[in-house]
Coordinates of C-alpha atoms in Angstrom, one line a residue:
M30 CA -21.9 61.8 12.9
S31 CA -22.1 60.4 16.4
P32 CA -21.9 56.7 17.1
L33 CA -25.6 56.7 18.1
Q34 CA -26.5 58.0 14.6
Q35 CA -24.3 55.5 12.8
N36 CA -25.8 52.5 14.6
A37 CA -29.5 52.0 15.0
D38 CA -30.6 51.8 18.6
I39 CA -32.3 48.9 20.2
D40 CA -35.8 50.4 20.2
L41 CA -35.5 51.3 16.5
M42 CA -34.3 47.7 15.7
K43 CA -37.2 46.3 17.6
Q44 CA -39.6 48.4 15.4
V45 CA -37.8 47.3 12.2
N46 CA -37.9 43.6 13.2
R47 CA -41.6 43.8 13.9
Q48 CA -42.1 44.5 10.2
F49 CA -40.6 41.2 9.3
V50 CA -42.8 38.1 9.3
T51 CA -41.0 34.9 10.4
G52 CA -41.9 31.2 11.0
V53 CA -41.9 29.8 14.5
T54 CA -39.4 27.1 15.3
V55 CA -38.4 25.1 18.3
I56 CA -34.8 24.0 18.2
T57 CA -34.1 20.8 20.2
A58 CA -31.2 18.5 21.1
L59 CA -30.3 15.9 23.7
D60 CA -28.1 16.9 26.6
G61 CA -26.9 13.4 27.6
D62 CA -30.3 11.6 28.0
S63 CA -32.2 14.8 28.7
P64 CA -34.1 16.7 25.9
K65 CA -33.5 20.5 25.8
G66 CA -35.0 23.1 23.5
L67 CA -36.0 26.7 22.9
A68 CA -38.2 28.8 20.6
V69 CA -36.3 30.5 17.8
N70 CA -37.4 32.7 14.9
A71 CA -33.9 33.3 13.6
F72 CA -33.9 30.3 11.2
A73 CA -33.3 30.3 7.5
S74 CA -32.5 28.0 4.6
I75 CA -29.1 28.6 3.1
S76 CA -28.9 26.1 0.2
L77 CA -31.1 23.3 -1.3
D78 CA -28.1 21.4 -2.8
P79 CA -26.7 20.4 -0.4
P80 CA -29.5 21.1 2.0
T81 CA -28.1 23.6 4.4
V82 CA -29.8 25.7 7.1
M83 CA -28.8 28.2 9.8
V84 CA -30.1 28.8 13.3
C85 CA -29.1 31.7 15.5
V86 CA -29.2 31.3 19.3
Q87 CA -28.4 33.8 22.0
R88 CA -25.4 32.7 24.0
T89 CA -27.1 33.6 27.3
S90 CA -29.9 31.1 26.6
N91 CA -30.2 28.1 29.0
T92 CA -30.1 25.8 26.0
H93 CA -27.2 27.4 24.2
D94 CA -24.4 25.3 25.8
C95 CA -26.3 22.0 25.1
L96 CA -26.6 23.0 21.4
F97 CA -23.0 24.1 21.2
R98 CA -21.8 20.7 22.5
A99 CA -24.2 18.7 20.3
D100 CA -23.3 17.1 16.9
H101 CA -27.0 17.1 15.8
L102 CA -30.1 19.1 16.5
A103 CA -33.7 19.2 15.4
I104 CA -35.6 22.1 13.9
N105 CA -39.4 21.8 14.5
I106 CA -41.4 24.2 12.4
L107 CA -44.5 24.8 14.6
S108 CA -48.0 24.5 13.4
T109 CA -51.1 26.5 14.3
A110 CA -52.1 23.6 16.6
Q111 CA -49.1 24.2 18.9
M112 CA -49.7 27.4 20.8
D113 CA -49.2 25.4 24.0
V114 CA -45.7 24.3 22.7
V115 CA -44.6 27.8 21.8
G116 CA -45.5 29.0 25.3
K117 CA -43.5 26.2 26.9
F118 CA -40.4 26.8 24.8
A119 CA -40.4 30.6 25.0
S120 CA -40.3 30.2 28.8
K121 CA -37.4 29.5 31.2
S122 CA -39.2 26.3 32.5
A123 CA -36.8 23.6 33.8
D124 CA -38.6 20.8 32.0
K125 CA -40.1 22.0 28.8
F126 CA -40.7 18.4 27.6
A127 CA -43.1 17.5 30.5
D128 CA -46.4 16.3 29.0
L129 CA -45.1 16.9 25.5
D130 CA -45.5 14.4 22.7
W131 CA -42.1 13.9 21.0
R132 CA -40.0 11.2 19.6
P133 CA -36.3 10.9 18.8
G134 CA -35.3 11.5 15.2
P135 CA -33.0 9.1 13.3
Y136 CA -29.9 10.8 15.0
G137 CA -31.6 11.1 18.4
S138 CA -32.7 14.8 18.4
P139 CA -36.2 15.4 19.8
L140 CA -38.9 15.8 17.0
I141 CA -42.1 17.4 18.4
E142 CA -45.4 15.9 17.4
R143 CA -48.0 18.1 15.7
S144 CA -45.3 20.2 14.0
S145 CA -45.8 21.5 10.5
A146 CA -42.4 20.2 9.4
Q147 CA -39.3 18.8 11.1
M148 CA -35.6 18.5 10.2
E149 CA -32.8 16.8 11.9
V150 CA -29.4 18.3 11.1
E151 CA -25.7 17.8 11.6
I152 CA -24.0 20.9 13.0
R153 CA -21.2 21.8 10.6
E154 CA -20.1 25.2 11.8
R155 CA -20.5 27.4 14.9
L156 CA -19.9 31.1 14.2
Q157 CA -19.8 33.8 16.9
A158 CA -21.8 36.8 15.9
S159 CA -22.0 39.4 18.7
T160 CA -24.4 38.1 21.3
H161 CA -25.4 35.0 19.3
T162 CA -24.0 31.8 17.9
V163 CA -24.9 31.0 14.3
F164 CA -25.2 27.3 13.7
I165 CA -24.6 26.2 10.1
C166 CA -26.2 22.8 9.6
R167 CA -26.5 20.1 7.0
V168 CA -30.0 18.6 6.8
L169 CA -29.9 14.8 7.2
H170 CA -33.6 14.1 7.7
A171 CA -36.8 16.1 6.9
A172 CA -40.5 15.5 7.1
V173 CA -43.6 17.6 6.3
T174 CA -47.1 17.1 7.7
E175 CA -50.5 18.4 6.7
Q176 CA -50.5 20.8 9.7
T177 CA -50.6 24.6 8.8
P178 CA -47.5 26.5 9.9
M179 CA -47.6 29.2 12.6
I180 CA -46.1 32.6 11.7
Y181 CA -45.0 35.5 13.9
S182 CA -45.1 39.2 13.3
A183 CA -45.3 42.4 15.4
G184 CA -45.5 40.3 18.6
K185 CA -48.4 38.2 17.6
F186 CA -48.9 34.7 16.1
F187 CA -50.9 34.0 12.9
D188 CA -52.2 31.2 10.8
G189 CA -49.8 30.7 8.0
G190 CA -52.4 29.0 5.9
A191 CA -54.8 32.0 6.0
L192 CA -52.5 34.4 4.1
T193 CA -54.0 36.4 1.2
P194 CA -52.0 36.0 -2.1
L195 CA -51.0 39.1 -3.9
G196 CA -51.5 39.3 -7.7

């Protein structure tokens, strides 16, 4: 079997990944006094006790080095009211926080207003995985709002509150 047959190619992996529904998060941290952040869909809960989560960030991201140096970061789970926010944080804009309502969390990480939920976490481990760094984090602060979460699938955003239950 050739190496191409043993490993799925990039186009096939894109098709496979489009079949998976994810939440939409913006990961934020302070770089000195300057807030930094990026949109990430590679986020998952690892454990409830102790509360532990993971976030994967591409090492070529402009925000990666700030996150790598940080002790804490925030995970902002975006709501359906934040299409403007997802656009900003998916871009390469120099100041993604311009005209954005946010406040520092208990440990200083930027918490974005209008989010569906927010967490501030302490980074416990940084694992290198191919082109990405996997940040393993302990949740120190969490909040949930009444805002409906935004979800992402097949290149489009959806209302997480409008899902049809099965069964």
